[in-house]
XYZ file of C-alpha atoms in Angstrom:
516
model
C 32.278 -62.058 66.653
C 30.313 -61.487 63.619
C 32.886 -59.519 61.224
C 29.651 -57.826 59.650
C 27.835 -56.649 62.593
C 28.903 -54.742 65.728
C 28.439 -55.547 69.408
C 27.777 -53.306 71.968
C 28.114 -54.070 75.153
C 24.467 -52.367 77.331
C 25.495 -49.816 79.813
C 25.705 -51.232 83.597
C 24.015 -49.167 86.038
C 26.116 -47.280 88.523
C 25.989 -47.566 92.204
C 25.315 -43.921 92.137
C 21.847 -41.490 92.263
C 19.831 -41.778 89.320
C 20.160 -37.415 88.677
C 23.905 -37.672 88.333
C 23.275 -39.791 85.060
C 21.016 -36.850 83.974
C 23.398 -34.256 84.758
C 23.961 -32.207 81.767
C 27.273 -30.919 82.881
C 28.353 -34.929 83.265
C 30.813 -36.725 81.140
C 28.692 -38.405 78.668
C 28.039 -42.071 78.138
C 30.015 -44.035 75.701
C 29.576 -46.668 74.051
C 32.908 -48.803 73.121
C 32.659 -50.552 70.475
C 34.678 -53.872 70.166
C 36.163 -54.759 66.471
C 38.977 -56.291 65.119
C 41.415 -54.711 62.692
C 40.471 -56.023 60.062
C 36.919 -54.773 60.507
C 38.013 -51.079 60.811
C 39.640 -51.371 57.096
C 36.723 -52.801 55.969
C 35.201 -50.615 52.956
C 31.652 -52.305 53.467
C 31.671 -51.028 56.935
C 32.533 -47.946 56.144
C 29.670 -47.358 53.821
C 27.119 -48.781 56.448
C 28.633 -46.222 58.986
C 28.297 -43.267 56.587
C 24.476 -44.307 55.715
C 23.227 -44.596 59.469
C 25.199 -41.156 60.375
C 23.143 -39.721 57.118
C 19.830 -41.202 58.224
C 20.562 -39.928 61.589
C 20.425 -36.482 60.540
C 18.455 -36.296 57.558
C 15.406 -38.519 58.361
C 12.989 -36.689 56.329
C 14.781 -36.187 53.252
C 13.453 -38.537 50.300
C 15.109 -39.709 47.654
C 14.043 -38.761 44.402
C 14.835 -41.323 41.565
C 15.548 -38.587 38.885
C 18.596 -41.080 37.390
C 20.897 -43.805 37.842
C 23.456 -41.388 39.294
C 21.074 -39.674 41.807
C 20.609 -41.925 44.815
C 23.218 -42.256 47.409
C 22.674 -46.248 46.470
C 23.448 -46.161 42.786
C 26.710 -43.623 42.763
C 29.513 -44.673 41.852
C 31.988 -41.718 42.164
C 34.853 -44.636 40.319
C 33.316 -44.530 37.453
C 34.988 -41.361 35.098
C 31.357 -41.188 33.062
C 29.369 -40.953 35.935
C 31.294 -38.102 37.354
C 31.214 -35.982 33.847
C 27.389 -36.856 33.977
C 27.394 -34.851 37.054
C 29.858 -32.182 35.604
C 28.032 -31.792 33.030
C 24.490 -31.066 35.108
C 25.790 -28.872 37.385
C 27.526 -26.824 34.498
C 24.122 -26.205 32.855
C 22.178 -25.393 35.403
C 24.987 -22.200 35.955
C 24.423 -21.465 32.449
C 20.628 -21.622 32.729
C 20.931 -19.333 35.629
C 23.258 -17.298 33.366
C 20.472 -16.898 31.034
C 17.973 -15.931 33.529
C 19.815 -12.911 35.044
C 20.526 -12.048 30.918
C 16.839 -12.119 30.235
C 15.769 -9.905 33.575
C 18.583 -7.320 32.214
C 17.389 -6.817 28.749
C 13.494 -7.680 29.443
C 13.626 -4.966 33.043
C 9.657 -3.869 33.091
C 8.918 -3.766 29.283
C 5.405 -5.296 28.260
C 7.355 -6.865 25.006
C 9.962 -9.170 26.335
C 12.036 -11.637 25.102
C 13.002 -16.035 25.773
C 16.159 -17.289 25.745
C 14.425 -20.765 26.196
C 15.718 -22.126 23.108
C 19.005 -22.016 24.457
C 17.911 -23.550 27.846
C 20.129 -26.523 28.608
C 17.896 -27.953 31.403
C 14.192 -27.371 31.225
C 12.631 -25.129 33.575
C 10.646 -27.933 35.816
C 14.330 -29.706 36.051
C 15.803 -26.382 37.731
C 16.594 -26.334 41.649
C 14.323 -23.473 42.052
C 11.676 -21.448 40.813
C 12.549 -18.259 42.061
C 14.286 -17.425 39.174
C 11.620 -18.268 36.658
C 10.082 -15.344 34.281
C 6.406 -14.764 34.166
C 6.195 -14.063 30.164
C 2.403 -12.906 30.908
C 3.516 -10.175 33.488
C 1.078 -7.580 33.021
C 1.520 -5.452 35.663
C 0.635 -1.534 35.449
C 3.318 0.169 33.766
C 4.578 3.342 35.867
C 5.899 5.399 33.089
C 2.437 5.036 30.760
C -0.514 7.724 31.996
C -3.895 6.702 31.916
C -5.678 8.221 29.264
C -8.633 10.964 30.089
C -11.992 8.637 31.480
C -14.874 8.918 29.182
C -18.216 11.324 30.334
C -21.143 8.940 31.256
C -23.792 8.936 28.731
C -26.071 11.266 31.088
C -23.515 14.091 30.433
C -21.989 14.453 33.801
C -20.130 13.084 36.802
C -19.975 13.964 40.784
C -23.042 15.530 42.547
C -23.721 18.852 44.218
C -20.879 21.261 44.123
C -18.175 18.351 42.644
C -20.235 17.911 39.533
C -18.481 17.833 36.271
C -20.259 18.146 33.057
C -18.262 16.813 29.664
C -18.058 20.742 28.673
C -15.700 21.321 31.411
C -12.442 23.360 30.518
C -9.901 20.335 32.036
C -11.950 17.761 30.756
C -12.243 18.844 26.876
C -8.459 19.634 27.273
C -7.623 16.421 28.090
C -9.595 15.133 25.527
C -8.149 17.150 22.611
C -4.876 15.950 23.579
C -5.104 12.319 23.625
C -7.545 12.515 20.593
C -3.589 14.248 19.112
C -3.002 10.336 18.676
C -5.134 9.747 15.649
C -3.294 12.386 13.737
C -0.930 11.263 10.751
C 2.498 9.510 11.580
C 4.347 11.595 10.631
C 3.088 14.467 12.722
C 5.123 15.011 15.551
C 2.341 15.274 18.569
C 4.781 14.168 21.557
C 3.956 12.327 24.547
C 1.296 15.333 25.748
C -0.880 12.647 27.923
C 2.613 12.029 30.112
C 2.594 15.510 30.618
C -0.642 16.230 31.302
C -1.661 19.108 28.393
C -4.756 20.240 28.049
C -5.893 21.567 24.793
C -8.174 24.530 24.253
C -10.732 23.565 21.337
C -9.432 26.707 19.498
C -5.356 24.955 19.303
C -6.661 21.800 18.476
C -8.846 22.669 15.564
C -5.844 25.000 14.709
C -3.794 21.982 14.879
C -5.799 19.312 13.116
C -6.269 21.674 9.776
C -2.256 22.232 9.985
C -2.323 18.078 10.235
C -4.321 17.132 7.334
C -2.557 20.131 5.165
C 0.588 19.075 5.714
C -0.268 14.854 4.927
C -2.092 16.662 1.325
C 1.075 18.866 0.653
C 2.973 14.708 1.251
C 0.646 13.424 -0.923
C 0.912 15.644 -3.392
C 4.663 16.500 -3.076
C 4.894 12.337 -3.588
C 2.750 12.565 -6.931
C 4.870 15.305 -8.261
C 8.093 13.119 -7.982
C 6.359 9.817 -9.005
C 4.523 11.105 -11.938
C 6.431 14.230 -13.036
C 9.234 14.850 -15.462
C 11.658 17.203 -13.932
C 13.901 20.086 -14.931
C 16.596 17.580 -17.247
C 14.985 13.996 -16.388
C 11.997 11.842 -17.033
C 10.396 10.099 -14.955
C 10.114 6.148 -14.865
C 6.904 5.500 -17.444
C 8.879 7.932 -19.933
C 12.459 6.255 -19.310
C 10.340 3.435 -20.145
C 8.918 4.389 -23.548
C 12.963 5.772 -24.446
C 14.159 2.475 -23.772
C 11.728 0.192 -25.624
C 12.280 2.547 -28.973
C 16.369 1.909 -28.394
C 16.068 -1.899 -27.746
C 13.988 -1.650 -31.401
C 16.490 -0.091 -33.148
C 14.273 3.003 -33.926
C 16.987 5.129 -31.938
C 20.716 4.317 -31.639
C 21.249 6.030 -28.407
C 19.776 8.968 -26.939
C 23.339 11.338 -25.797
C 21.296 14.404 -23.418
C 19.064 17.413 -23.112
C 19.379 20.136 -25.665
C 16.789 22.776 -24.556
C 14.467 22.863 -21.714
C 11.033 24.694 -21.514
C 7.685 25.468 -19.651
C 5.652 22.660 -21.047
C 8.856 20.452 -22.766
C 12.174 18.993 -22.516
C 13.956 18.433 -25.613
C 16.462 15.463 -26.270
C 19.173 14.726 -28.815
C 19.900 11.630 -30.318
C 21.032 9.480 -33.219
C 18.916 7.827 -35.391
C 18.541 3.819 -35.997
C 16.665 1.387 -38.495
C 13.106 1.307 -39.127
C 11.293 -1.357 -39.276
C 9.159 -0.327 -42.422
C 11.475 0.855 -45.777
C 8.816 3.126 -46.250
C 9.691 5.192 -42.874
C 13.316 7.102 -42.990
C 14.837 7.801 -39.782
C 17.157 11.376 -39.912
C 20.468 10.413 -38.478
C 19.982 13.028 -36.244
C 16.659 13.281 -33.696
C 15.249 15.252 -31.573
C 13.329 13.749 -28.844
C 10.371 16.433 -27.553
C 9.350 14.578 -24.440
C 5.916 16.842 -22.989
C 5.810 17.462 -18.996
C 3.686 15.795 -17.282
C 2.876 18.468 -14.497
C -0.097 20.428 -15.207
C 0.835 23.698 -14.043
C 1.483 24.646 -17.176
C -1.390 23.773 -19.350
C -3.936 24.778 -16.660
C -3.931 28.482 -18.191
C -3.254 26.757 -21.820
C -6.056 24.713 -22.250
C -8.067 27.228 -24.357
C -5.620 26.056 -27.379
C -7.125 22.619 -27.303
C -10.277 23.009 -25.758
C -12.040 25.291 -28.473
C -10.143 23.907 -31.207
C -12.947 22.275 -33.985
C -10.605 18.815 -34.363
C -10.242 18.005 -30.516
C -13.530 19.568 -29.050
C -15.334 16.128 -28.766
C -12.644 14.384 -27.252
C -11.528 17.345 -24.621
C -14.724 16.949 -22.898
C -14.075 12.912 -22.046
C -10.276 13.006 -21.011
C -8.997 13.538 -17.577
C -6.739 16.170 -17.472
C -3.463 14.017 -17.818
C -4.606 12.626 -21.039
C -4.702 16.391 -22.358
C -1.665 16.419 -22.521
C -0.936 13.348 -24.571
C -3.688 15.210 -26.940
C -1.151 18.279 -26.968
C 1.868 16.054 -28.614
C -0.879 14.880 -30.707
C -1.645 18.084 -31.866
C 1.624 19.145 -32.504
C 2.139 16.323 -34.450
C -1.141 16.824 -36.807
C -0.150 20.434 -37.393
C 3.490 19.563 -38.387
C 2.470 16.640 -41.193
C 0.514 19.463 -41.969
C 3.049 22.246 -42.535
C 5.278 19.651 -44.307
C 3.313 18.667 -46.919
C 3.140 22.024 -47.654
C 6.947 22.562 -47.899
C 7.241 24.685 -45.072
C 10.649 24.571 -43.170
C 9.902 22.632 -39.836
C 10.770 19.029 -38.017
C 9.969 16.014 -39.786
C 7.780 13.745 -37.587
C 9.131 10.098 -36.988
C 6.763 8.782 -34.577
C 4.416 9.727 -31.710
C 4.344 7.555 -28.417
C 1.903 9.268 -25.805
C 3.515 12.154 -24.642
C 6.662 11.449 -26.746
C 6.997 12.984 -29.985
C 10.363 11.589 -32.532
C 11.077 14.656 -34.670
C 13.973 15.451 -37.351
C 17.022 17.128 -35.244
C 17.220 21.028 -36.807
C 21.245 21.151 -36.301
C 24.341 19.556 -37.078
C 26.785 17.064 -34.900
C 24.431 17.336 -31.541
C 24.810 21.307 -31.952
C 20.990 22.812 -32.213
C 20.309 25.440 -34.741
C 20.513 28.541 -32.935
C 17.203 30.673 -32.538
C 16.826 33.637 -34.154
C 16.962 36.159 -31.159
C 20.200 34.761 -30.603
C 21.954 35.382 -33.779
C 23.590 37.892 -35.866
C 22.341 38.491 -39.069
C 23.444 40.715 -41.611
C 21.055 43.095 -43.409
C 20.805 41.161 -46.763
C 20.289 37.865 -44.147
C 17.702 40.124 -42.109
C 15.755 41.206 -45.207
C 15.690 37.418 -46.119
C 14.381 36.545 -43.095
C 11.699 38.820 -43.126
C 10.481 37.654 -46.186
C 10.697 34.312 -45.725
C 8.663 34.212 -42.528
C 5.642 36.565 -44.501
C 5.836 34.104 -46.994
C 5.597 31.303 -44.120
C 2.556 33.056 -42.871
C 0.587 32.871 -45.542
C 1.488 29.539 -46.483
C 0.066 28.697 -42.891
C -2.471 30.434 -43.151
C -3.753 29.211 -46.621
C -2.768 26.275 -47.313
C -2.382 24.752 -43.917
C -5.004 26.524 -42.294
C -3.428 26.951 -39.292
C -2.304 29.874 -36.945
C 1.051 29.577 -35.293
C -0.473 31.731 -32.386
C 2.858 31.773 -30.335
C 5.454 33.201 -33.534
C 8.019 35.089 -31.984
C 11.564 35.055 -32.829
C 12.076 32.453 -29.792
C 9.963 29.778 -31.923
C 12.272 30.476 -34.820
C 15.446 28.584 -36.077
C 18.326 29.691 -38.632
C 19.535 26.696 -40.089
C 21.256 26.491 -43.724
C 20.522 29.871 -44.662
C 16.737 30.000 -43.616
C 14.388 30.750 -40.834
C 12.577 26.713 -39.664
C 9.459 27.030 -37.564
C 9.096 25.030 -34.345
C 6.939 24.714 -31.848
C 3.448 24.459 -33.180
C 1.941 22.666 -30.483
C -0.720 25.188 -29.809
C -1.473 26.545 -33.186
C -5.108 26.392 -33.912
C -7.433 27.235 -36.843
C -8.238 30.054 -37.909
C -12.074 29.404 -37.050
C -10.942 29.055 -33.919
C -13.154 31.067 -31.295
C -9.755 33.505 -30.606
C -8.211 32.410 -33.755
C -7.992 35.905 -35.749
C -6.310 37.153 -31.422
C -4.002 34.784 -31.812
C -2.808 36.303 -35.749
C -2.583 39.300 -34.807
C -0.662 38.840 -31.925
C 1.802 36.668 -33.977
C 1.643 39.826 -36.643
C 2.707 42.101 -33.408
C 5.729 39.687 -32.322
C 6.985 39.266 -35.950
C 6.574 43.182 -36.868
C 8.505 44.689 -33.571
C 11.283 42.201 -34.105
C 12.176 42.889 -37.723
C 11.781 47.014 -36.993
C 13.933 46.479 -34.528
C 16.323 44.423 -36.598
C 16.642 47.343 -39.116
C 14.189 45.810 -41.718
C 12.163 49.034 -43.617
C 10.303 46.993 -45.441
C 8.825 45.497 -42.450
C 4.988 46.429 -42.127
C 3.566 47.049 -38.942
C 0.911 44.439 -37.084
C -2.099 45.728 -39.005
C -1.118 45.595 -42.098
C 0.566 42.238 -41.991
C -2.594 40.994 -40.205
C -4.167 41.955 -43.567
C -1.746 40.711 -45.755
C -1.271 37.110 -43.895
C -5.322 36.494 -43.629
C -6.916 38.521 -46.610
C -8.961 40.434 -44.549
C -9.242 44.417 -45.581
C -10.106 46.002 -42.173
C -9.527 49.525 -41.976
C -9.166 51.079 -38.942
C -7.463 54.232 -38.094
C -6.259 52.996 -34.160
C -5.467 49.428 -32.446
C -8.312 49.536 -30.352
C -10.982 49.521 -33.337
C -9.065 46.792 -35.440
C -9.344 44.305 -32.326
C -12.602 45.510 -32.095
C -13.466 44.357 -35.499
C -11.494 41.586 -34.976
C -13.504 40.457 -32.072
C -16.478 40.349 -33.899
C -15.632 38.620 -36.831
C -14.752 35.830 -34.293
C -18.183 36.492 -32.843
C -20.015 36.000 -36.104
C -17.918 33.002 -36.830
C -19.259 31.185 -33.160
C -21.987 31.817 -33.638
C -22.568 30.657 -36.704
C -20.821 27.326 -35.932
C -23.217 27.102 -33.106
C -26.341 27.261 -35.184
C -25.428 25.140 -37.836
C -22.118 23.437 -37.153
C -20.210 24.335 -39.695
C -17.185 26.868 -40.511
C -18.155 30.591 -42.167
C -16.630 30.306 -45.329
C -16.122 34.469 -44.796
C -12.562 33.489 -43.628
C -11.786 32.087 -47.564
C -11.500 35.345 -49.602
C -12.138 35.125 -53.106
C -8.463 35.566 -53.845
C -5.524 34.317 -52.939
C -3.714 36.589 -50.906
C -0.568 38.492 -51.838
C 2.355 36.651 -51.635
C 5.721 38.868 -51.105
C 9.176 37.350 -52.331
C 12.476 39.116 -52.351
């Protein structure tokens, strides 16, 4: 016997009817097969056994070559590598199928979705099945989105007979107005009114809209304000800016904090560096007058600039946020003026746009108090007085300027004598409401000092005559302005017609000056 193959021995035919080999409910046929012992331990036969029982009941099934390790005639289940290969490939297709369930959780029905195919062990036309699989283009309808209103035809109207609908209809225009919400500002809170069906009367939208754009102006401007504005006791960044570049150059040592706060200024202290010039002395003290950059305040204060003879021609070409560079400038001007006349006042050290470097009127970071604010004695009160008529005139004459906001708020005892500050609007006295702006000043100065017990002081008219020279008599108020007025009418005029100043305002002599 061939120890390979296997005999079998045919069946012999019974004696019996041919339907009792057919019987289902007979014994079956076997078939004995006759091998040695040595042939049953046989590992080859085994093999060949297994493969014909497999072929028996898998005949369709083909073999796909996908590796060495695949085919039932190339496994080796001895070898330790080939059995971590296969490890290995079932253990990432569970992790592949890990990822897919991860993905479905997270991605559910959103539009946006994201891959964990990076991660992928096994690529996706590797995987047992595709059942799994994500379609990354799913665009199916979304459930929880509404459809936004359809648009009218072009011929005005849909439906016939009874049905029709024209685009003026009540439901239509409402829900119009309320997906047309959507192209409001960001920040305006509109909701999800399509989802919920609103419908908008023309009258609420409209109402709406104007409240919309207001409120993205009031933003915008709100936004300016803080980028561009200097604040109660801070500066914004462009004037942090200019105080840093004049401390890197030595001009300032450091700058220690805010001293006095005001409608159109905030006020600084600080000590005093090097200059780069020897002809330039910087005080040891300073005081830093940085101007506000918000133009609510010089709106209504304009006139002090605008009508003034030395800035006229240049008002007319500035925007209005260069005014108010002029108006440190002009502060500036009118104090070189008043010290080279020997009035008391600041010493400028240097103008950078809106910053103005004065002399610091005070000792060890204490400011001078003003002169509403302390207590003077009647000899100190008397001295005062005089000194500030004196002032006047010396203003008036030899500067040629008008203070036109002297009060005792603008007015500094230092050392034993009154200092003038704040000059920033005075003007000319051929100013068109130059003379208004005297006697107003006369008013201020002549209340305080009655008040203060002075009985020398004269009252507003007659120190309006003794600061500008003028000899108006008038027996009330009302007729002095009057006359007032129009000398400030003849004086317009006349610069008007011929462009220059009416010498009228020069009297022939000087005026009186009053001393103790």
């Amino acid at each position: 016997m061939d120890p390979v193959g296997v005999a079998a021995a045919p069946p012999e035919a019974g004696p019996g009817p041919a339907w009792q080999s057919k019987c289902p409910w007979g014994a079956p046929n076997t078939t004995s097969i006759s091998c040695s012992l040595a042939d049953v331990m046989s590992e080859q036969l085994a093999k060949e056994l297994q493969l014909e029982e497999e072929n028996a009941a898998f005949p369709e099934v083909v073999a796909v070559a996908e590796g060495p390790f695949i085919t039932g005639e190339n496994i080796d289940t001895s070898s330790d590598l080939m059995l971590a290969q296969m490890l290995q490939m079932e253990f990432d297709r569970e992790y592949d199928a890990q990822l897919r369930r991860e993905e479905k959780k997270i991605n559910g029905d959103s539009k946006v979705s994201i891959s964990f195919e990076n991660y992928r062990k096994v690529h996706p036309y590797d995987s047992d099945s595709s059942e799994d699989e994500v379609d990354w283009q799913d665009t199916r309808h979304d459930p929880y989105r509404a459809d936004k209103p359809t648009t009218t035809p072009r011929k005005g109207f849909i439906g016939k007979g009874k049905d029709i609908t024209t685009k003026h209809d009540e439901v239509v225009c409402g829900r119009k107005n309320t997906a047309r919400m959507e192209n409001f500002a960001p920040e305006f809170q509109v909701g999800d009114g399509i989802g919920m069906d609103l419908k908008l009367s023309n009258q609420v939208f409209n109402a709406l809209k104007q409240h919309a754009y207001s409120e993205e102006r009031r933003s915008a401007r709100l936004h300016e304000k803080k980028e561009h504005s200097t604040a109660e006791k801070a500066v914004d960044p462009k004037t942090r800016l200019l105080l840093y570049k004049m401390v890197n150059a030595g001009m300032l040592e450091t700058i220690t904090g805010c001293i006095s706060t005001g409608k159109e200024s905030v006020v600084f202290h600080a000590y005093g560096g090097k200059s780069a010039t020897e002809e330039k002395v910087i005080p040891p003290e300073c005081a830093i007058k940085v101007f506000k950059t918000t133009l609510n305040e010089f709106k209504n204060r304009d006139k002090y600039i605008k009508d003034d003879y030395r800035f006229k021609d240049r008002f007319s070409k500035l925007n209005p946020r260069k005014i108010i560079r002029m108006w440190a400038e002009k502060e500036m001007h009118n104090l070189t003026r008043m010290q080279n006349a020997g009035i008391p006042c600041p010493q400028v050290v240097i103008l950078k746009k809106h910053v103005l470097v004065m002399s610091f009127i005070g000792q060890d970071q204490v400011p001078a108090p003003k002169l509403k604010d302390v207590t003077l004695s009647s000899e100190d009160m008397k001295k005062a007085y005089y000194q500030i008529l004196n002032m006047m005139q010396q203003l008036y004459k030899e500067c040629n300027l008008v203070h036109a906001d002297l009060s005792e708020y603008n007015m500094l005892w230092h050392d034993g004598k009154v200092w003038l500050i704040d000059v920033s609007q005075s003007v000319e006295p051929t100013h068109p409401h130059g003379l208004e702006f005297l006697f107003r000043d006369c008013r201020n100065v002549s209340q305080f000092f009655q008040k203060g017990g002075v009985s020398e002081a004269l009252n507003e008219r007659e120190l309006f005559n003794a600061v500008s020279g003028f000899n108006i008599t008038a027996d009330n108020e009302v007729d002095f302005q009057a006359e007032i007025e129009a000398l400030e009418k003849m004086n317009e005029d006349h610069v008007q017609n011929h462009g220059k100043k009416l010498s009228m305002f020069s009297s022939d002599g000087d005026p009186p000056i009053y001393d103790e």
